[in-house]
């Protein structure tokens, strides 16, 4: 039986863009995006064609628009959330739906009872290296053909920074702990999905996800990875230097 919605619960550089792309391409599993990322709110308001504003009426209009765009013609709503966006999302939903006592119940009222997909990256050092290079260079994603897909500032060549890597590892560890604590407090058993498995065999990981969503896993065969791997020899070098304790 298909669920009404799903929420991808992730941390930066854990493969969430790849997973969102794959799910969209199936045509049966929503159009997931980070609709409640505060830094992207103005862009979504423009994309939705709604008037910017504040207060409950704006939040109701925005919620309806997010559901429409996150569902498309598929009958299933998809949402991606990084942990730092979760408290703000819950605050907004609490204003719109004050009666439910639990976070999970507010999310169900807002979006339909969702499947939670916990997307993680086992190699925390590689995750930190990926984020460090993206933050420094401004290049967050390349398309599958190697062209620039997301460049948020003028490109700047990244340099090895052990202190930054340490900070990013700590942040990812804390956010994963927060996700796990929240799942436990809400009585949620998520679908666990690892970046390493998704990257190694995207079709198999997508098929598993579709099965959990109650969709035909055969739709996974038509999806293609839309992003190129950014890990390279420099990434491997940084990870090795960090494991050796180089400052």
Coordinates of C-alpha atoms in Angstrom, one line a residue:
X1 CA 0.0 0.0 0.0
X2 CA 1.5 3.3 -1.0
X3 CA 2.1 5.9 1.6
X4 CA 0.8 9.5 1.2
X5 CA 4.2 11.2 1.7
X6 CA 7.8 10.7 2.6
X7 CA 10.4 12.9 4.3
X8 CA 14.1 12.5 3.5
X9 CA 16.0 13.1 6.7
X10 CA 19.6 13.9 5.9
X11 CA 22.8 15.8 6.6
X12 CA 24.9 17.8 4.1
X13 CA 26.8 15.8 1.5
X14 CA 25.0 12.6 2.2
X15 CA 23.6 12.1 -1.3
X16 CA 20.2 13.7 -0.8
X17 CA 20.3 15.6 -4.2
X18 CA 21.0 12.3 -6.0
X19 CA 18.1 10.6 -4.2
X20 CA 15.7 13.5 -4.9
X21 CA 16.7 13.4 -8.6
X22 CA 16.1 9.6 -8.8
X23 CA 12.7 9.8 -7.1
X24 CA 11.5 12.6 -9.3
X25 CA 12.5 10.7 -12.4
X26 CA 10.3 7.7 -11.6
X27 CA 7.2 9.8 -12.1
X28 CA 5.4 8.0 -9.3
X29 CA 7.2 9.2 -6.1
X30 CA 6.7 13.0 -5.8
X31 CA 9.0 15.9 -6.5
X32 CA 11.0 16.2 -3.3
X33 CA 12.9 19.3 -2.4
X34 CA 14.0 21.4 0.6
X35 CA 10.8 23.5 0.8
X36 CA 11.5 24.4 4.4
X37 CA 15.1 25.4 4.2
X38 CA 15.0 29.0 5.3
X39 CA 17.9 30.1 3.0
X40 CA 15.8 29.0 0.0
X41 CA 12.5 30.4 1.1
X42 CA 12.6 33.4 -1.3
X43 CA 13.5 31.2 -4.2
X44 CA 10.6 28.8 -3.5
X45 CA 8.1 31.7 -3.0
X46 CA 9.1 33.0 -6.5
X47 CA 8.9 29.5 -8.0
X48 CA 5.5 28.9 -6.5
X49 CA 4.2 32.2 -7.8
X50 CA 2.9 33.4 -4.4
X51 CA 3.3 36.7 -2.7
X52 CA 6.0 36.9 0.0
X53 CA 4.7 37.6 3.5
X54 CA 4.6 36.5 7.1
X55 CA 2.0 35.1 9.5
X56 CA -0.4 32.3 9.5
X57 CA -2.1 33.1 6.3
X58 CA 1.2 33.1 4.4
X59 CA 2.2 29.9 6.1
X60 CA -1.1 28.2 5.0
X61 CA -0.6 29.4 1.4
X62 CA 3.0 28.3 1.4
X63 CA 2.2 24.9 2.8
X64 CA -0.4 24.3 0.1
X65 CA 2.0 25.4 -2.6
X66 CA 4.8 23.2 -1.3
X67 CA 2.5 20.2 -1.2
X68 CA 1.3 20.9 -4.8
X69 CA 4.9 21.3 -6.1
X70 CA 6.2 18.4 -4.0
X71 CA 3.5 16.1 -5.3
X72 CA 3.2 17.0 -8.9
X73 CA 1.0 14.5 -10.7
X74 CA 2.3 11.5 -8.7
X75 CA -0.1 11.4 -5.8
X76 CA 2.7 11.3 -3.3
X77 CA 4.4 14.2 -1.6
X78 CA 8.2 14.3 -1.1
X79 CA 10.1 16.6 1.3
X80 CA 13.9 16.8 2.1
X81 CA 14.9 18.1 5.5
X82 CA 18.3 18.7 7.0
X83 CA 18.3 18.6 10.8
X84 CA 19.0 22.4 11.2
X85 CA 15.7 23.1 9.3
X86 CA 13.6 20.7 11.5
X87 CA 13.0 23.0 14.5
X88 CA 11.7 25.8 12.3
X89 CA 9.5 23.4 10.3
X90 CA 8.0 22.1 13.5
X91 CA 7.4 25.7 14.8
X92 CA 5.5 26.6 11.7
X93 CA 3.4 23.4 11.8
X94 CA 2.7 24.0 15.5
X95 CA 1.2 27.4 14.6
X96 CA -0.9 25.9 11.9
X97 CA -1.8 22.7 13.7
X98 CA -1.7 23.4 17.5
X99 CA -3.7 20.4 18.6
X100 CA -1.4 17.4 17.9
X101 CA 0.9 16.8 20.8
X102 CA 3.7 15.0 18.9
X103 CA 5.8 16.3 16.1
X104 CA 5.0 13.2 14.0
X105 CA 1.3 13.8 14.4
X106 CA 1.6 17.4 13.1
X107 CA 3.7 16.2 10.2
X108 CA 1.0 13.6 9.4
X109 CA -1.8 16.2 9.6
X110 CA 0.2 18.5 7.3
X111 CA 1.5 16.1 4.7
X112 CA -0.3 12.8 5.2
X113 CA 1.4 10.0 7.2
X114 CA 4.9 9.9 5.8
X115 CA 7.6 7.3 5.4
X116 CA 10.8 8.7 7.0
X117 CA 13.9 7.9 4.9
X118 CA 17.1 8.3 7.0
X119 CA 19.9 9.0 4.6
X120 CA 23.3 8.7 6.1
X121 CA 26.9 8.6 5.1
X122 CA 29.0 6.0 6.8
X123 CA 32.4 7.6 6.1
X124 CA 32.3 10.8 8.1
X125 CA 35.7 12.0 7.0
X126 CA 34.8 11.7 3.3
X127 CA 31.5 13.5 4.1
X128 CA 33.5 16.3 5.8
X129 CA 36.0 16.5 2.9
X130 CA 33.1 16.8 0.4
X131 CA 31.5 19.6 2.4
X132 CA 34.8 21.4 2.9
X133 CA 35.5 21.5 -0.8
X134 CA 32.0 22.6 -1.6
X135 CA 31.9 25.4 1.1
X136 CA 35.3 26.7 0.0
X137 CA 34.9 26.5 -3.8
X138 CA 31.2 27.3 -4.0
X139 CA 30.8 24.3 -6.3
X140 CA 28.2 22.0 -4.7
X141 CA 27.1 19.9 -7.7
X142 CA 28.1 19.0 -11.2
X143 CA 25.7 17.5 -13.7
X144 CA 26.2 14.0 -15.0
X145 CA 28.0 15.3 -18.1
X146 CA 30.5 17.2 -15.9
X147 CA 29.0 20.6 -16.4
X148 CA 28.4 22.9 -13.5
X149 CA 25.0 22.4 -11.9
X150 CA 25.2 24.4 -8.7
X151 CA 27.8 27.1 -8.1
X152 CA 26.8 29.4 -5.3
X153 CA 29.6 31.9 -5.6
X154 CA 32.6 32.6 -7.8
X155 CA 34.7 29.5 -7.9
X156 CA 37.7 29.5 -5.6
X157 CA 40.2 26.6 -5.4
X158 CA 39.8 24.8 -2.0
X159 CA 42.7 24.1 0.3
X160 CA 43.2 21.5 3.0
X161 CA 41.9 22.7 6.4
X162 CA 42.0 20.2 9.2
X163 CA 40.2 22.4 11.7
X164 CA 37.3 22.9 9.2
X165 CA 37.2 19.1 8.7
X166 CA 37.0 18.5 12.4
X167 CA 34.2 21.0 12.8
X168 CA 32.2 19.5 9.9
X169 CA 32.6 16.0 11.3
X170 CA 31.4 17.2 14.7
X171 CA 28.4 18.9 13.1
X172 CA 27.4 15.9 11.1
X173 CA 27.8 13.6 14.1
X174 CA 25.7 15.9 16.3
X175 CA 23.0 16.2 13.6
X176 CA 22.9 12.4 13.1
X177 CA 22.5 12.0 16.9
X178 CA 19.7 14.6 16.8
X179 CA 17.9 12.7 14.1
X180 CA 18.2 9.4 15.9
X181 CA 17.0 11.0 19.2
X182 CA 14.0 12.5 17.4
X183 CA 13.1 9.2 15.7
X184 CA 13.3 7.5 19.1
X185 CA 11.2 10.2 20.9
X186 CA 8.5 10.0 18.2
X187 CA 8.3 6.3 18.0
X188 CA 9.5 6.3 14.3
X189 CA 11.3 3.5 12.6
X190 CA 12.7 5.0 9.4
X191 CA 13.9 3.4 6.3
X192 CA 17.7 3.5 6.6
X193 CA 19.6 4.3 3.4
X194 CA 23.4 4.8 3.2
X195 CA 25.1 7.1 0.7
X196 CA 27.7 4.5 0.0
X197 CA 24.9 2.0 -1.1
X198 CA 23.1 4.7 -3.1
X199 CA 26.2 5.8 -4.9
X200 CA 27.4 2.2 -5.6
X201 CA 24.1 1.0 -7.1
X202 CA 21.6 3.8 -7.5
X203 CA 18.9 1.7 -9.2
X204 CA 18.9 -1.0 -6.5
X205 CA 18.7 1.7 -3.7
X206 CA 15.9 3.4 -5.6
X207 CA 14.0 0.2 -6.1
X208 CA 14.3 -0.5 -2.3
X209 CA 13.0 2.9 -1.6
X210 CA 10.1 2.6 -4.0
X211 CA 9.1 -0.7 -2.5
X212 CA 9.1 0.9 1.0
X213 CA 6.9 3.6 -0.5
X214 CA 4.4 1.1 -1.9
X215 CA 5.3 1.8 -5.5
X216 CA 6.4 -0.6 -8.2
X217 CA 10.2 -1.0 -7.9
X218 CA 10.4 -1.6 -11.6
X219 CA 10.1 2.2 -12.1
X220 CA 13.6 2.5 -10.7
X221 CA 15.0 1.1 -14.0
X222 CA 14.1 4.3 -15.9
X223 CA 15.9 6.7 -13.6
X224 CA 19.4 8.0 -14.3
X225 CA 21.9 9.7 -12.0
X226 CA 21.8 13.4 -12.7
X227 CA 24.9 14.4 -10.7
X228 CA 28.6 13.6 -11.2
X229 CA 30.7 12.5 -8.3
X230 CA 32.9 15.3 -7.0
X231 CA 35.3 13.1 -5.1
X232 CA 38.6 13.0 -6.8
X233 CA 42.3 12.4 -6.1
X234 CA 42.4 15.6 -4.0
X235 CA 39.5 14.3 -1.9
X236 CA 41.3 11.0 -1.2
X237 CA 44.5 12.9 -0.4
X238 CA 42.7 15.2 2.1
X239 CA 41.0 12.2 3.8
X240 CA 44.3 10.3 4.1
X241 CA 46.1 13.4 5.5
X242 CA 43.3 13.9 8.1
X243 CA 43.4 10.3 9.2
X244 CA 47.2 10.6 9.7
X245 CA 46.5 13.6 12.0
X246 CA 48.0 16.2 9.7
X247 CA 47.1 19.8 10.7

